[in-house]
Short mmCIF file of C-alpha atoms and ligand atoms in Angstrom, two decimals:
data_model
loop_
_atom_site.label_atom_id
_atom_site.label_comp_id
_atom_site.label_asym_id
_atom_site.label_seq_id
_atom_site.Cartn_x
_atom_site.Cartn_y
_atom_site.Cartn_z
CA UNK A 1 -129.19 -113.38 -90.70
CA UNK A 2 -130.60 -111.45 -93.64
CA UNK A 3 -132.29 -108.45 -92.13
CA UNK A 4 -132.82 -104.81 -92.40
CA UNK A 5 -132.01 -103.84 -88.82
CA UNK A 6 -130.74 -106.74 -86.63
CA UNK A 7 -127.18 -105.78 -85.59
CA UNK A 8 -128.04 -106.08 -81.88
CA UNK A 9 -129.63 -109.59 -81.95
CA UNK A 10 -126.97 -110.73 -84.44
CA UNK A 11 -124.21 -109.59 -82.10
CA UNK A 12 -125.54 -111.74 -79.20
CA UNK A 13 -126.77 -114.60 -81.43
CA UNK A 14 -130.19 -114.13 -79.86
CA UNK A 15 -132.15 -116.44 -82.23
CA UNK A 16 -129.65 -119.35 -82.07
CA UNK A 17 -130.15 -121.93 -84.78
CA UNK A 18 -133.45 -120.50 -85.95
CA UNK A 19 -134.57 -117.32 -87.73
CA UNK A 20 -137.32 -115.00 -86.84
CA UNK A 21 -139.13 -116.04 -90.09
CA UNK A 22 -138.92 -119.74 -89.20
CA UNK A 23 -140.29 -118.90 -85.77
CA UNK A 24 -143.14 -116.89 -87.22
CA UNK A 25 -143.93 -119.57 -89.72
CA UNK A 26 -143.98 -122.26 -87.05
CA UNK A 27 -145.84 -120.40 -84.24
CA UNK A 28 -147.48 -117.33 -85.77
CA UNK A 29 -147.28 -113.80 -84.47
CA UNK A 30 -147.34 -111.98 -82.21
CA UNK A 31 -144.93 -114.28 -80.47
CA UNK A 32 -142.75 -113.77 -77.37
CA UNK A 33 -139.38 -115.37 -77.87
CA UNK A 34 -136.97 -115.93 -74.90
CA UNK A 35 -133.32 -116.84 -74.82
CA UNK A 36 -132.17 -119.23 -72.04
CA UNK A 37 -128.49 -118.21 -72.08
CA UNK A 38 -129.35 -114.56 -71.46
CA UNK A 39 -131.77 -115.49 -68.77
CA UNK A 40 -129.17 -117.56 -66.94
CA UNK A 41 -126.59 -114.84 -67.34
CA UNK A 42 -128.84 -112.23 -65.69
CA UNK A 43 -129.54 -114.51 -62.79
CA UNK A 44 -125.77 -114.96 -62.32
CA UNK A 45 -125.07 -111.17 -62.52
CA UNK A 46 -127.48 -110.75 -59.60
CA UNK A 47 -126.15 -113.60 -57.53
CA UNK A 48 -122.69 -112.07 -57.93
CA UNK A 49 -123.77 -108.88 -56.16
CA UNK A 50 -122.75 -110.27 -52.78
CA UNK A 51 -120.91 -113.42 -51.58
CA UNK A 52 -122.35 -112.96 -48.04
CA UNK A 53 -123.79 -116.37 -47.17
CA UNK A 54 -127.23 -115.01 -46.18
CA UNK A 55 -127.64 -113.01 -49.38
CA UNK A 56 -130.54 -114.23 -51.50
CA UNK A 57 -131.93 -113.16 -54.92
CA UNK A 58 -135.65 -113.42 -54.72
CA UNK A 59 -137.10 -113.09 -58.28
CA UNK A 60 -140.28 -111.02 -58.52
CA UNK A 61 -142.47 -113.14 -60.83
CA UNK A 62 -144.78 -110.37 -61.76
CA UNK A 63 -142.29 -109.49 -64.49
CA UNK A 64 -142.84 -112.80 -66.14
CA UNK A 65 -144.39 -115.91 -64.67
CA UNK A 66 -144.06 -118.50 -67.47
CA UNK A 67 -143.28 -121.67 -65.52
CA UNK A 68 -140.60 -122.75 -68.12
CA UNK A 69 -138.65 -119.57 -67.32
CA UNK A 70 -139.29 -120.02 -63.58
CA UNK A 71 -137.75 -123.49 -63.77
CA UNK A 72 -134.57 -122.11 -65.24
CA UNK A 73 -134.55 -119.34 -62.55
CA UNK A 74 -135.03 -121.93 -59.87
CA UNK A 75 -132.17 -123.96 -61.39
CA UNK A 76 -129.98 -120.87 -61.08
CA UNK A 77 -130.74 -120.81 -57.36
CA UNK A 78 -133.11 -117.84 -57.11
CA UNK A 79 -136.20 -117.91 -54.80
CA UNK A 80 -139.39 -116.24 -55.79
CA UNK A 81 -142.25 -114.02 -54.58
CA UNK A 82 -146.00 -114.21 -55.37
CA UNK A 83 -148.57 -111.54 -55.11
CA UNK A 84 -151.74 -113.47 -56.10
CA UNK A 85 -153.12 -116.94 -56.02
CA UNK A 86 -152.30 -117.12 -59.78
CA UNK A 87 -148.57 -116.31 -59.24
CA UNK A 88 -148.52 -118.81 -56.33
CA UNK A 89 -149.90 -121.48 -58.79
CA UNK A 90 -147.24 -120.65 -61.35
CA UNK A 91 -144.38 -120.78 -58.72
CA UNK A 92 -145.73 -124.13 -57.55
CA UNK A 93 -145.95 -125.49 -61.13
CA UNK A 94 -142.30 -124.58 -61.56
CA UNK A 95 -141.40 -126.71 -58.55
CA UNK A 96 -140.95 -124.08 -55.84
CA UNK A 97 -141.53 -125.25 -52.31
CA UNK A 98 -143.62 -123.00 -50.00
CA UNK A 99 -140.52 -121.98 -48.02
CA UNK A 100 -138.98 -120.58 -51.13
CA UNK A 101 -142.00 -118.41 -51.96
CA UNK A 102 -142.57 -115.04 -50.20
CA UNK A 103 -146.14 -113.92 -50.54
CA UNK A 104 -145.76 -110.16 -50.96
CA UNK A 105 -149.21 -108.94 -51.75
CA UNK A 106 -151.43 -105.94 -51.57
CA UNK A 107 -155.01 -105.47 -50.34
CA UNK A 108 -155.80 -109.19 -50.06
CA UNK A 109 -159.13 -110.53 -49.47
CA UNK A 110 -159.26 -112.78 -46.35
CA UNK A 111 -159.67 -115.79 -48.69
CA UNK A 112 -156.50 -114.91 -50.65
CA UNK A 113 -154.55 -114.39 -47.48
CA UNK A 114 -155.72 -117.63 -46.01
CA UNK A 115 -154.73 -119.51 -49.23
CA UNK A 116 -151.11 -118.14 -48.87
CA UNK A 117 -151.02 -119.10 -45.21
CA UNK A 118 -152.41 -122.57 -45.80
CA UNK A 119 -149.99 -123.08 -48.62
CA UNK A 120 -147.25 -122.51 -46.07
CA UNK A 121 -145.80 -119.25 -47.49
CA UNK A 122 -144.43 -116.44 -45.35
CA UNK A 123 -146.73 -113.52 -45.98
CA UNK A 124 -145.81 -109.86 -46.03
CA UNK A 125 -148.63 -107.43 -45.23
CA UNK A 126 -148.53 -103.79 -46.24
CA UNK A 127 -151.08 -102.04 -43.99
CA UNK A 128 -151.97 -102.16 -40.28
CA UNK A 129 -155.44 -103.34 -41.35
CA UNK A 130 -154.00 -106.31 -43.26
CA UNK A 131 -151.68 -107.05 -40.38
CA UNK A 132 -154.72 -107.25 -38.16
CA UNK A 133 -156.49 -109.50 -40.70
CA UNK A 134 -153.44 -111.74 -40.79
CA UNK A 135 -153.43 -112.01 -37.01
CA UNK A 136 -157.14 -112.97 -37.00
CA UNK A 137 -156.51 -115.63 -39.57
CA UNK A 138 -153.28 -117.01 -38.15
CA UNK A 139 -152.87 -116.17 -34.46
CA UNK A 140 -149.35 -116.86 -33.30
CA UNK A 141 -148.08 -117.04 -36.87
CA UNK A 142 -144.94 -115.65 -38.62
CA UNK A 143 -145.45 -112.51 -40.66
CA UNK A 144 -143.47 -109.87 -42.52
CA UNK A 145 -144.33 -106.21 -42.75
CA UNK A 146 -143.76 -103.99 -45.76
CA UNK A 147 -142.13 -100.70 -44.78
CA UNK A 148 -142.45 -97.45 -46.71
CA UNK A 149 -138.93 -95.94 -46.22
CA UNK A 150 -140.16 -92.55 -47.35
CA UNK A 151 -138.05 -92.38 -50.58
CA UNK A 152 -139.05 -93.64 -53.93
CA UNK A 153 -137.55 -94.06 -57.38
CA UNK A 154 -138.77 -95.22 -60.81
CA UNK A 155 -138.94 -94.63 -64.53
CA UNK A 156 -142.50 -93.30 -64.22
CA UNK A 157 -144.70 -91.97 -61.44
CA UNK A 158 -146.84 -95.05 -61.86
CA UNK A 159 -144.05 -97.30 -60.75
CA UNK A 160 -142.64 -95.36 -57.78
CA UNK A 161 -143.68 -97.48 -54.90
CA UNK A 162 -142.48 -95.68 -51.75
CA UNK A 163 -142.50 -92.18 -50.54
CA UNK A 164 -145.41 -89.88 -49.66
CA UNK A 165 -147.44 -90.41 -52.83
CA UNK A 166 -148.06 -94.09 -52.99
CA UNK A 167 -150.38 -96.63 -51.52
CA UNK A 168 -147.60 -98.91 -50.44
CA UNK A 169 -146.14 -99.95 -47.09
CA UNK A 170 -146.40 -98.70 -43.51
CA UNK A 171 -144.38 -95.66 -42.53
CA UNK A 172 -141.72 -96.00 -39.90
CA UNK A 173 -143.62 -93.53 -37.72
CA UNK A 174 -146.26 -96.31 -37.20
CA UNK A 175 -143.82 -98.73 -35.49
CA UNK A 176 -145.74 -98.60 -32.22
CA UNK A 177 -149.01 -99.53 -34.01
CA UNK A 178 -147.25 -102.38 -35.70
CA UNK A 179 -145.92 -103.67 -32.42
CA UNK A 180 -149.35 -103.39 -30.72
CA UNK A 181 -150.98 -105.54 -33.44
CA UNK A 182 -148.20 -108.09 -33.35
CA UNK A 183 -148.69 -108.26 -29.60
CA UNK A 184 -152.51 -108.47 -29.86
CA UNK A 185 -152.27 -111.60 -32.09
CA UNK A 186 -149.02 -112.99 -30.58
CA UNK A 187 -147.45 -112.75 -34.00
CA UNK A 188 -143.78 -113.30 -34.76
CA UNK A 189 -142.22 -110.55 -36.91
CA UNK A 190 -140.17 -112.68 -39.27
CA UNK A 191 -139.07 -109.94 -41.59
CA UNK A 192 -139.28 -106.48 -43.01
CA UNK A 193 -139.43 -105.72 -46.73
CA UNK A 194 -139.67 -102.68 -48.99
CA UNK A 195 -139.61 -101.85 -52.70
CA UNK A 196 -138.89 -98.26 -53.59
CA UNK A 197 -139.89 -98.51 -57.29
CA UNK A 198 -139.04 -99.83 -60.66
CA UNK A 199 -136.04 -99.04 -62.83
CA UNK A 200 -133.07 -97.28 -61.45
CA UNK A 201 -129.84 -96.92 -63.40
CA UNK A 202 -127.60 -95.58 -60.54
CA UNK A 203 -127.08 -97.61 -57.32
CA UNK A 204 -127.30 -94.67 -54.83
CA UNK A 205 -131.07 -94.43 -54.20
CA UNK A 206 -131.42 -98.16 -53.68
CA UNK A 207 -128.49 -98.27 -51.25
CA UNK A 208 -129.80 -95.19 -49.33
CA UNK A 209 -133.14 -96.95 -49.02
CA UNK A 210 -131.43 -100.15 -47.88
CA UNK A 211 -129.74 -98.15 -45.16
CA UNK A 212 -133.07 -96.72 -44.07
CA UNK A 213 -134.63 -100.30 -43.77
CA UNK A 214 -131.67 -101.47 -41.66
CA UNK A 215 -132.03 -98.49 -39.42
CA UNK A 216 -135.75 -99.21 -38.90
CA UNK A 217 -134.87 -102.78 -38.07
CA UNK A 218 -132.33 -101.64 -35.58
CA UNK A 219 -134.92 -99.49 -33.82
CA UNK A 220 -137.16 -102.45 -33.06
CA UNK A 221 -137.27 -103.58 -29.44
CA UNK A 222 -134.50 -106.23 -28.90
CA UNK A 223 -136.99 -109.12 -28.39
CA UNK A 224 -138.68 -108.34 -31.71
CA UNK A 225 -135.37 -107.63 -33.43
CA UNK A 226 -134.28 -111.19 -32.52
CA UNK A 227 -137.28 -112.65 -34.41
CA UNK A 228 -136.13 -111.20 -37.74
CA UNK A 229 -135.09 -113.78 -40.37
CA UNK A 230 -135.49 -111.68 -43.54
CA UNK A 231 -134.62 -108.12 -44.52
CA UNK A 232 -135.79 -107.69 -48.20
CA UNK A 233 -134.58 -104.48 -49.94
CA UNK A 234 -136.81 -104.93 -52.98
CA UNK A 235 -136.14 -104.69 -56.69
CA UNK A 236 -135.96 -101.99 -59.30
CA UNK A 237 -132.67 -102.82 -60.97
CA UNK A 238 -132.80 -101.19 -64.40
CA UNK A 239 -131.80 -102.40 -67.85
CA UNK A 240 -130.71 -100.29 -70.81
CA UNK A 241 -133.67 -100.11 -73.18
CA UNK A 242 -131.84 -97.89 -75.75
CA UNK A 243 -129.73 -100.68 -77.20
CA UNK A 244 -129.08 -98.95 -80.57
CA UNK A 245 -127.87 -95.85 -78.70
CA UNK A 246 -125.49 -97.94 -76.64
CA UNK A 247 -127.12 -96.87 -73.36
CA UNK A 248 -124.86 -97.67 -70.42
CA UNK A 249 -125.75 -100.55 -68.17
CA UNK A 250 -126.39 -100.31 -64.40
CA UNK A 251 -123.00 -100.65 -62.73
CA UNK A 252 -123.63 -103.98 -61.01
CA UNK A 253 -120.05 -104.14 -59.64
CA UNK A 254 -120.47 -100.76 -57.89
CA UNK A 255 -123.94 -101.74 -56.63
CA UNK A 256 -122.57 -105.08 -55.39
CA UNK A 257 -119.66 -103.48 -53.60
CA UNK A 258 -122.01 -101.00 -51.84
CA UNK A 259 -124.56 -103.68 -50.93
CA UNK A 260 -122.07 -106.25 -49.81
CA UNK A 261 -120.23 -103.78 -47.53
CA UNK A 262 -123.55 -102.57 -46.11
CA UNK A 263 -124.87 -105.90 -45.15
CA UNK A 264 -121.63 -107.36 -43.81
CA UNK A 265 -120.91 -104.33 -41.50
CA UNK A 266 -124.46 -104.12 -40.34
CA UNK A 267 -124.71 -107.84 -39.57
CA UNK A 268 -121.38 -107.58 -37.68
CA UNK A 269 -122.57 -104.53 -35.72
CA UNK A 270 -126.05 -105.93 -34.82
CA UNK A 271 -125.44 -109.68 -34.55
CA UNK A 272 -128.18 -110.29 -37.15
CA UNK A 273 -127.91 -113.83 -38.56
CA UNK A 274 -130.81 -113.88 -40.99
CA UNK A 275 -131.04 -113.42 -44.76
CA UNK A 276 -130.78 -110.22 -46.85
CA UNK A 277 -132.88 -110.24 -49.99
CA UNK A 278 -132.97 -108.33 -53.17
CA UNK A 279 -136.12 -108.71 -55.23
CA UNK A 280 -135.57 -107.84 -58.94
CA UNK A 281 -138.13 -108.67 -61.63
CA UNK A 282 -137.18 -106.69 -64.69
CA UNK A 283 -133.43 -107.22 -64.54
CA UNK A 284 -133.86 -111.02 -64.63
CA UNK A 285 -136.12 -111.33 -67.60
CA UNK A 286 -136.36 -108.15 -69.64
CA UNK A 287 -133.42 -108.70 -71.94
CA UNK A 288 -133.93 -112.40 -72.63
CA UNK A 289 -137.31 -111.60 -74.33
CA UNK A 290 -138.08 -110.30 -77.74
CA UNK A 291 -141.63 -109.75 -79.11
CA UNK A 292 -141.98 -110.76 -82.73
CA UNK A 293 -144.71 -109.17 -84.81
CA UNK A 294 -145.83 -108.97 -88.39
CA UNK A 295 -146.23 -105.76 -90.30
CA UNK A 296 -149.64 -105.96 -91.90
CA UNK A 297 -149.88 -102.58 -93.71
CA UNK A 298 -148.06 -99.26 -94.17
CA UNK A 299 -149.77 -95.92 -94.87
CA UNK A 300 -149.34 -92.16 -94.57
CA UNK A 301 -151.91 -89.98 -92.83
CA UNK A 302 -151.28 -86.22 -92.96
CA UNK A 303 -147.60 -85.91 -91.88
CA UNK A 304 -147.11 -89.30 -90.30
CA UNK A 305 -145.97 -92.51 -91.92
CA UNK A 306 -147.40 -95.55 -90.12
CA UNK A 307 -146.28 -99.14 -90.03
CA UNK A 308 -149.27 -101.20 -88.88
CA UNK A 309 -148.51 -104.36 -87.09
CA UNK A 310 -150.26 -107.19 -85.12
CA UNK A 311 -148.58 -105.90 -81.92
CA UNK A 312 -151.44 -104.02 -80.20
CA UNK A 313 -151.18 -102.72 -76.69
CA UNK A 314 -153.04 -105.82 -75.59
CA UNK A 315 -149.84 -107.70 -76.19
CA UNK A 316 -147.29 -105.13 -74.96
CA UNK A 317 -148.72 -102.44 -72.78
CA UNK A 318 -145.65 -100.65 -71.68
CA UNK A 319 -145.34 -97.96 -74.39
CA UNK A 320 -149.00 -96.94 -73.92
CA UNK A 321 -148.99 -97.24 -70.15
CA UNK A 322 -145.68 -95.50 -69.35
CA UNK A 323 -144.46 -94.00 -72.65
CA UNK A 324 -141.80 -96.59 -72.48
CA UNK A 325 -139.17 -96.99 -75.18
CA UNK A 326 -138.36 -100.29 -76.71
CA UNK A 327 -135.95 -100.56 -79.60
CA UNK A 328 -137.20 -102.15 -82.78
CA UNK A 329 -135.50 -104.44 -85.29
CA UNK A 330 -136.76 -105.19 -88.75
CA UNK A 331 -136.40 -108.60 -90.40
CA UNK A 332 -137.03 -109.19 -94.17
CA UNK A 333 -136.30 -112.27 -96.20
CA UNK A 334 -135.79 -110.61 -99.48
CA UNK A 335 -135.14 -106.97 -100.50
CA UNK A 336 -132.87 -104.17 -99.59
CA UNK A 337 -132.84 -101.61 -96.95
CA UNK A 338 -133.91 -98.06 -98.07
CA UNK A 339 -132.56 -95.03 -96.22
CA UNK A 340 -134.01 -94.34 -92.83
CA UNK A 341 -137.21 -92.32 -92.56
CA UNK A 342 -139.48 -91.15 -89.70
CA UNK A 343 -142.04 -93.80 -88.94
CA UNK A 344 -144.57 -94.52 -86.24
CA UNK A 345 -145.19 -98.18 -85.46
CA UNK A 346 -148.74 -98.98 -84.33
CA UNK A 347 -150.82 -102.02 -83.40
CA UNK A 348 -154.28 -103.43 -84.38
CA UNK A 349 -156.37 -102.08 -81.47
CA UNK A 350 -159.24 -99.67 -81.97
CA UNK A 351 -157.67 -96.72 -80.12
CA UNK A 352 -155.44 -93.93 -81.51
CA UNK A 353 -153.19 -94.34 -78.51
CA UNK A 354 -152.26 -97.82 -79.77
CA UNK A 355 -148.68 -96.78 -80.50
CA UNK A 356 -145.70 -99.04 -80.05
CA UNK A 357 -143.02 -96.65 -81.24
CA UNK A 358 -143.57 -92.98 -82.12
CA UNK A 359 -141.56 -91.01 -84.72
CA UNK A 360 -138.62 -93.31 -85.03
CA UNK A 361 -135.90 -92.89 -87.61
CA UNK A 362 -135.73 -96.40 -88.97
CA UNK A 363 -135.05 -98.12 -92.40
CA UNK A 364 -138.34 -98.07 -94.39
CA UNK A 365 -140.66 -100.78 -92.98
CA UNK A 366 -142.66 -102.78 -95.58
CA UNK A 367 -145.89 -104.75 -95.31
CA UNK A 368 -144.89 -108.39 -94.73
CA UNK A 369 -141.80 -107.52 -92.71
CA UNK A 370 -141.35 -108.94 -89.31
CA UNK A 371 -140.38 -106.64 -86.48
CA UNK A 372 -138.70 -107.59 -83.16
CA UNK A 373 -139.37 -105.50 -80.11
CA UNK A 374 -136.28 -105.66 -77.89
CA UNK A 375 -136.22 -106.11 -74.10
CA UNK A 376 -139.84 -107.31 -73.98
CA UNK A 377 -139.32 -110.18 -71.57
CA UNK A 378 -140.33 -108.16 -68.47
CA UNK A 379 -143.90 -106.86 -67.98
CA UNK A 380 -144.62 -107.92 -71.57
CA UNK A 381 -146.69 -111.16 -71.57
CA UNK A 382 -147.50 -110.70 -67.92
CA UNK A 383 -149.37 -107.52 -68.60
CA UNK A 384 -151.02 -108.73 -71.83
CA UNK A 385 -154.85 -108.78 -72.02
CA UNK A 386 -157.73 -109.86 -74.12
CA UNK A 387 -158.72 -106.32 -75.01
CA UNK A 388 -160.75 -106.34 -78.37
CA UNK A 389 -161.02 -110.08 -77.63
CA UNK A 390 -157.61 -110.64 -79.12
CA UNK A 391 -155.89 -113.76 -77.99
CA UNK A 392 -152.98 -113.95 -75.64
CA UNK A 393 -149.82 -114.64 -77.72
CA UNK A 394 -147.73 -117.85 -77.75
CA UNK A 395 -144.27 -117.98 -76.09
CA UNK A 396 -141.15 -119.83 -77.32
CA UNK A 397 -137.89 -120.59 -75.57
CA UNK A 398 -134.60 -120.78 -77.37
CA UNK A 399 -132.73 -123.30 -75.27
CA UNK A 400 -128.99 -123.22 -74.50
CA UNK A 401 -128.36 -125.57 -77.44
CA UNK A 402 -130.01 -123.13 -79.88
CA UNK A 403 -133.18 -125.12 -80.44
CA UNK A 404 -136.61 -123.55 -80.03
CA UNK A 405 -139.54 -124.94 -78.10
CA UNK A 406 -143.10 -123.74 -77.38
CA UNK A 407 -143.61 -122.84 -73.78
CA UNK A 408 -147.16 -121.49 -74.02
CA UNK A 409 -149.56 -122.03 -76.88
CA UNK A 410 -151.49 -119.15 -78.40
CA UNK A 411 -155.04 -118.65 -76.92
CA UNK A 412 -158.01 -119.53 -79.17
CA UNK A 413 -161.58 -118.45 -79.27
CA UNK A 414 -162.37 -121.68 -77.48
CA UNK A 415 -160.28 -120.52 -74.49
CA UNK A 416 -162.39 -117.33 -74.33
CA UNK A 417 -165.67 -119.34 -74.60
CA UNK A 418 -164.50 -121.74 -71.83
CA UNK A 419 -165.28 -119.41 -68.91
CA UNK A 420 -168.74 -118.67 -70.39
CA UNK A 421 -169.82 -122.32 -70.45
CA UNK A 422 -173.06 -123.07 -68.62
CA UNK A 423 -173.80 -119.39 -68.04
N1 LLP B 1 -140.93 -106.34 -55.31
C1 LLP B 1 -142.17 -105.78 -55.27
C2 LLP B 1 -142.87 -105.75 -53.96
C3 LLP B 1 -142.65 -105.12 -56.41
O1 LLP B 1 -143.86 -104.55 -56.33
C4 LLP B 1 -141.96 -105.13 -57.63
C5 LLP B 1 -142.47 -104.44 -58.78
C6 LLP B 1 -140.66 -105.81 -57.64
C7 LLP B 1 -140.26 -106.40 -56.53
C8 LLP B 1 -139.86 -105.93 -58.85
O2 LLP B 1 -139.51 -104.68 -59.41
P1 LLP B 1 -138.61 -104.61 -60.72
O3 LLP B 1 -137.25 -105.20 -60.20
O4 LLP B 1 -139.11 -105.42 -61.79
O5 LLP B 1 -138.44 -103.18 -61.03
N2 LLP B 1 -145.10 -102.80 -65.04
C9 LLP B 1 -144.01 -101.76 -64.76
C10 LLP B 1 -143.19 -102.27 -63.60
C11 LLP B 1 -143.99 -102.42 -62.27
C12 LLP B 1 -143.27 -102.92 -61.11
C13 LLP B 1 -144.24 -103.13 -60.00
N3 LLP B 1 -143.53 -103.86 -58.82
C14 LLP B 1 -143.15 -101.70 -66.01
O6 LLP B 1 -143.47 -102.37 -67.05
O7 LLP B 1 -142.17 -100.97 -66.04
#
């Protein structure tokens, strides 16, 4: 492909039979582009973590809930979670049966919880209060409890979801209270789950936390222990965002060896015959997605050279929300690359914080260029918003045969007007 900076996508043939310019001409920008081969490969990496027959990869759909992607993920044999009625609807559209959807939610209203129960999903609750609510709504039902194992990990404080400083889970010191509420409503404790946080690049913390969950399970009274069908260690598996610096990948072989040995020996020791789950979101979808955007203007203000694009933080929030790094490629149909210079890539939102990439040494970006934001498949579209009344972008899938197909059309003003009708 003729491009100014595209060695990474060229090396993996990301765009298949089509070019970024053809995609932009056909569907406009900003545009999320996904690659089916990469998505399938990531699903297979995860399934290969353990050959234990009760080992299940449960995809956390909050990372990306496009039903076309969910169908591929289902085809690869992964189950899913849902954390809201909307996610439940997307899972269902993709063909998931209620028994393959774990409803792992937070601070539900009674109506939301009832919807999940009525749908037939197993629900995980993450406070004593929600456990009591569950019991009131579904006396005698099966329920899971989210444990806070006391240790957390993540790329940013905002995504560390266990330990002393988070709202999540119930501490192991409240086991007696859990048992009392189960007893009060004659509930069956079908499982325990946890999620320590998002993005680890070394296996140790995850494996330590898995050990803690198993220990907590073992401490349950024998009659309750026997009810357990699911022990869910959560997600958090990291991906290397610094592609052009050749950042090392998470060592999945080492993680797999540790996990497989842990679950096998623990099952043998305790007689547990249920499932063991991991619940990755990012690892499944991040690398199969690139966000294409158009450079609309370039300018220098004081000491900073800006490349202005149509990728505002309404389209990709991660850099603004967490200071996250995404590598950037530059695609140009005609013209040569000038020597690299320091540039700051920004969007079209009315805030100075609307920065996609700060002070990057990149070949000079010109107005009219296309840029590709790498590793945008996870928490990209799923966190996009209508801020500044900008429209949610379109999504395209490059299929295994290299052809591209639209899997979500771009929003229009009519979509925004729709929910105001009759008001
Ligand atoms: N399970 C539960 C209960 C979760 O809350 C999460 C993510 C996952 C699984 C999947 O975690 P993952 O494997 O994707 O790390 N928006 C942030 C990430 C927030 C993750 C929240 N929970 C980001 O863009 O980095």
